Short mmCIF file of C-alpha atoms in Angstrom, two decimals:
data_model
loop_
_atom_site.label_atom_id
_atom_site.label_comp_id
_atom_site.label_asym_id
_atom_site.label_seq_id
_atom_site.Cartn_x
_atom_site.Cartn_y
_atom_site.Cartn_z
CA UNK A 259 12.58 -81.78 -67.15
CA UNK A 260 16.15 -80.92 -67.87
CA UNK A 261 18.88 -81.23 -65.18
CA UNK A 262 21.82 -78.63 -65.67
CA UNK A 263 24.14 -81.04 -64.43
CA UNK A 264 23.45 -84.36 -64.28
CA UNK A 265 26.80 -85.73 -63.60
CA UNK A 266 26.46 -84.07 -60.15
CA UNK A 267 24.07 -85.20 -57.27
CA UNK A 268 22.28 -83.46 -54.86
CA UNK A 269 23.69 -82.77 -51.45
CA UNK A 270 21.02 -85.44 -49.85
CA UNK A 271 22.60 -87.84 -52.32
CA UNK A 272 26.21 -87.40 -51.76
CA UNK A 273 25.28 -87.23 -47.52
CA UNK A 274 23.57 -90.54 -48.44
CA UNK A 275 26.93 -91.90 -50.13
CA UNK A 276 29.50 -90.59 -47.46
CA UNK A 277 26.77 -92.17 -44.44
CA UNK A 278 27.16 -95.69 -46.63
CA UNK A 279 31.31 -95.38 -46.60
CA UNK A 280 30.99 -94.07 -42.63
CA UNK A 281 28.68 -97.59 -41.85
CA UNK A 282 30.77 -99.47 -44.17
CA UNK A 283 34.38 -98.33 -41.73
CA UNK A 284 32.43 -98.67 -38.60
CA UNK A 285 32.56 -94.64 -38.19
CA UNK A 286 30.87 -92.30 -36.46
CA UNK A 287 29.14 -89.91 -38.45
CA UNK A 288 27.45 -86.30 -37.55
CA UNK A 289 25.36 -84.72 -40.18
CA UNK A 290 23.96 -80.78 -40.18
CA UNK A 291 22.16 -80.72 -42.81
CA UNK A 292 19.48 -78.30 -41.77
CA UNK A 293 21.60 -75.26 -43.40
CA UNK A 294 18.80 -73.97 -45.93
CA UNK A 295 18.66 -71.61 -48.53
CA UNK A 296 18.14 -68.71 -46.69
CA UNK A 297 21.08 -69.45 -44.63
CA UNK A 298 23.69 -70.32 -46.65
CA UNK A 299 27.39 -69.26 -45.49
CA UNK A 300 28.02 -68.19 -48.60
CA UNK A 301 26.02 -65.91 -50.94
CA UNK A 302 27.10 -66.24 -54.80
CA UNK A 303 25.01 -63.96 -56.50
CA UNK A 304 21.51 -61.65 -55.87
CA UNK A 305 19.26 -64.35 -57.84
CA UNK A 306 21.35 -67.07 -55.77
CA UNK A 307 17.81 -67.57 -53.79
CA UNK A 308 15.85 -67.97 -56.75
CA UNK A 309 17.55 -70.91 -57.93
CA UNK A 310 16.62 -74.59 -57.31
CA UNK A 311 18.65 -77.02 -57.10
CA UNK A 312 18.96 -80.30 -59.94
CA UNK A 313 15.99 -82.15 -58.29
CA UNK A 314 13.83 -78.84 -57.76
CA UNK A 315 14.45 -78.60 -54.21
CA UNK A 316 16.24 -75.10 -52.78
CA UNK A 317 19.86 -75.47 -52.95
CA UNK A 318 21.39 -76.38 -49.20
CA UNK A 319 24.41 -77.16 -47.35
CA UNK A 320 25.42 -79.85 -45.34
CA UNK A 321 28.25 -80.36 -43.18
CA UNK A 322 29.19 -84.06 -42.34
CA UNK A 323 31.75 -85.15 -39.19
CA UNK A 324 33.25 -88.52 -39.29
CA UNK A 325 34.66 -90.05 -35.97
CA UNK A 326 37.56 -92.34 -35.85
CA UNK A 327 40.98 -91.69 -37.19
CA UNK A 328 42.03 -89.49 -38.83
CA UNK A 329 39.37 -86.66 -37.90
CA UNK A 330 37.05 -85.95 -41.18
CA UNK A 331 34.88 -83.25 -41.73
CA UNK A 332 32.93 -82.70 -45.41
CA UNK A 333 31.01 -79.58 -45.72
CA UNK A 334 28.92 -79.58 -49.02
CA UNK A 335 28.19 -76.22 -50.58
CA UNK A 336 24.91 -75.72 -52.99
CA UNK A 337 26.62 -74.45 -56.10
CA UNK A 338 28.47 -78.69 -56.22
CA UNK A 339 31.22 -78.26 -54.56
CA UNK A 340 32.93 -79.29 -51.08
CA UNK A 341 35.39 -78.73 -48.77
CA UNK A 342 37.17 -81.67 -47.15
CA UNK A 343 39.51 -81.43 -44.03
CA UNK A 344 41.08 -84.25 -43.28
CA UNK A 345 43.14 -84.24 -39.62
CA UNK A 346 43.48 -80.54 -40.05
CA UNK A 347 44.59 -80.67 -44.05
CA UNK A 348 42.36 -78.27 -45.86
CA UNK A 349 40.97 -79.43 -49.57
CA UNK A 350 39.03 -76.57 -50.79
CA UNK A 351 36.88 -77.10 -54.38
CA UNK A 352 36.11 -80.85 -54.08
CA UNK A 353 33.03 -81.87 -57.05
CA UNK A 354 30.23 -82.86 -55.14
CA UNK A 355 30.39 -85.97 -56.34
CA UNK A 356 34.07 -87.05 -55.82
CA UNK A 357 33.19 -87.05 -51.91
CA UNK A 358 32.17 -90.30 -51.34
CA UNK A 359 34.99 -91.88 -53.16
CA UNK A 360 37.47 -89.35 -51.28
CA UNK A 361 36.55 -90.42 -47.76
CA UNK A 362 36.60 -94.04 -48.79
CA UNK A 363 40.46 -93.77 -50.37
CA UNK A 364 41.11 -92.15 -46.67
CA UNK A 365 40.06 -95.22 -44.90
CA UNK A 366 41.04 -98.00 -47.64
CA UNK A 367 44.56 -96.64 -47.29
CA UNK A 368 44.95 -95.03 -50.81
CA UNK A 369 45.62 -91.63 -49.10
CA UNK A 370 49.34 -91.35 -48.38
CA UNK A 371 51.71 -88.86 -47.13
CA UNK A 372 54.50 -87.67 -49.22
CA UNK A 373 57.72 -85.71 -47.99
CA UNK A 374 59.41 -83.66 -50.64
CA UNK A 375 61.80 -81.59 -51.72
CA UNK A 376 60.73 -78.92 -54.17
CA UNK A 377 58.21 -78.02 -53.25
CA UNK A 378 59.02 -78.14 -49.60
CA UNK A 379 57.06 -80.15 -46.98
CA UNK A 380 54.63 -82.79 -46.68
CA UNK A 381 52.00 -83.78 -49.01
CA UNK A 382 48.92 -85.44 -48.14
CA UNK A 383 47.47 -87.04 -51.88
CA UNK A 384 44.22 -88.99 -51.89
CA UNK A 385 44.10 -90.64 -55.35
CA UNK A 386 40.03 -90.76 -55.68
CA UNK A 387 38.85 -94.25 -57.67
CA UNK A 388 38.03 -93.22 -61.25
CA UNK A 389 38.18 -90.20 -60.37
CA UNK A 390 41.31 -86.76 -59.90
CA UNK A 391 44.04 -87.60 -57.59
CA UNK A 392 44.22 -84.61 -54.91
CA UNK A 393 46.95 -83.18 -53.40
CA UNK A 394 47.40 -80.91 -50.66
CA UNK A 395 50.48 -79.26 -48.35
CA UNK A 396 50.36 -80.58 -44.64
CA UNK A 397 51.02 -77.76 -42.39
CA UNK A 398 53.85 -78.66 -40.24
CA UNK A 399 51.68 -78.26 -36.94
CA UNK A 400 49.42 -80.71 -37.43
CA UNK A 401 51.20 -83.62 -38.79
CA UNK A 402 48.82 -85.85 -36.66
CA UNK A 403 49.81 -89.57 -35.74
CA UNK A 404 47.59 -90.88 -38.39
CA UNK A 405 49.04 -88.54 -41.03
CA UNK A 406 52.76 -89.78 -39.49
CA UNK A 407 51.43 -93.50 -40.40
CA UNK A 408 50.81 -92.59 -43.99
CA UNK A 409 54.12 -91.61 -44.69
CA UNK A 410 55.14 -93.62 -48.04
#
C-alpha cells in the first residue's frame, strides 16, 4: 500500500505527540477530536469526502487546548496542515508534523519575542528543532505577560 505522504502523520498521531509534550510540561490538555469527515470546517474540493486519509481512515480534524501559560490552542486540519495560536498570536499553515516540536520550543523557552524596527512591532519566532523557524507579528493588544517575559 502506498502512502502519498509519508513524511506526514495522521492527525491521531500528531494529537498523540502534542498529549506526550502536554504530560511531559505538566499541562492541561483538551482534545476535540470527534470533528469527522462529514463535518469538516472546511470543504477543499467536491471529491474532498471521497478521500482517505494516509492510514485509510476518513480524513478528520482535531482541535487540541493546552492549559498553563501562555494559552495554546492547535487545531489540525485533514489536508496536513495546522493552525497554532499561541496567547492570541495566530500561525496559520503549520505541517502537521512540525506541531509537536512547535509546542515543545514554546515551553522549553526557544520561542522568544522580538521588537523591531522595519518591519514595525513585535515578533513572536518559535525556532522548531530540526525543523522551519516561524515567525509571526504580535498584535499590540494582546501582548500577554508571558509574551512580555519572552522579550529577547
Amino acid at each position: 500500500m502506498s502512502h502519498p505522504h509519508p513524511h506526514l502523520p495522521s492527525t491521531q498521531a500528531a494529537v498523540t505527540a502534542v498529549r506526550a509534550v502536554a504530560e511531559e510540561f505538566h499541562l492541561e490538555i483538551t482534545v476535540t477530536d470527534d470533528i469527522g469527515a462529514d463535518q469538516t470546517s472546511r470543504r477543499t474540493s467536491a471529491g474532498a469526502f471521497n478521500a482517505l486519509d494516509e492510514d485509510g481512515s476518513l480524513p478528520h480534524e482535531a482541535f487540541i487546548e493546552l492549559g498553563g501559560s501562555p494559552y495554546v490552542s492547535v487545531q489540525l486540519y485533514p489536508e496536513g496542515d495546522a493552525r497554532i495560536t499561541v496567547d492570541g498570536v495566530e500561525f496559520a499553515d503549520v505541517p502537521r508534523d512540525a506541531v509537536p516540536g512547535f509546542v515543545r520550543a514554546i515551553h522549553t523557552g526557544l520561542a522568544h519575542v522580538k521588537g523591531r524596527f522595519f518591519p514595525p512591532g513585535q515578533w513572536l519566532i518559535v525556532p522548531v528543532p530540526g525543523g522551519s523557524t516561524y515567525k509571526e507579528l504580535v498584535p499590540s493588544v494582546t501582548l500577554t505577560p508571558w509574551l512580555s517575559s519572552r522579550f529577547r
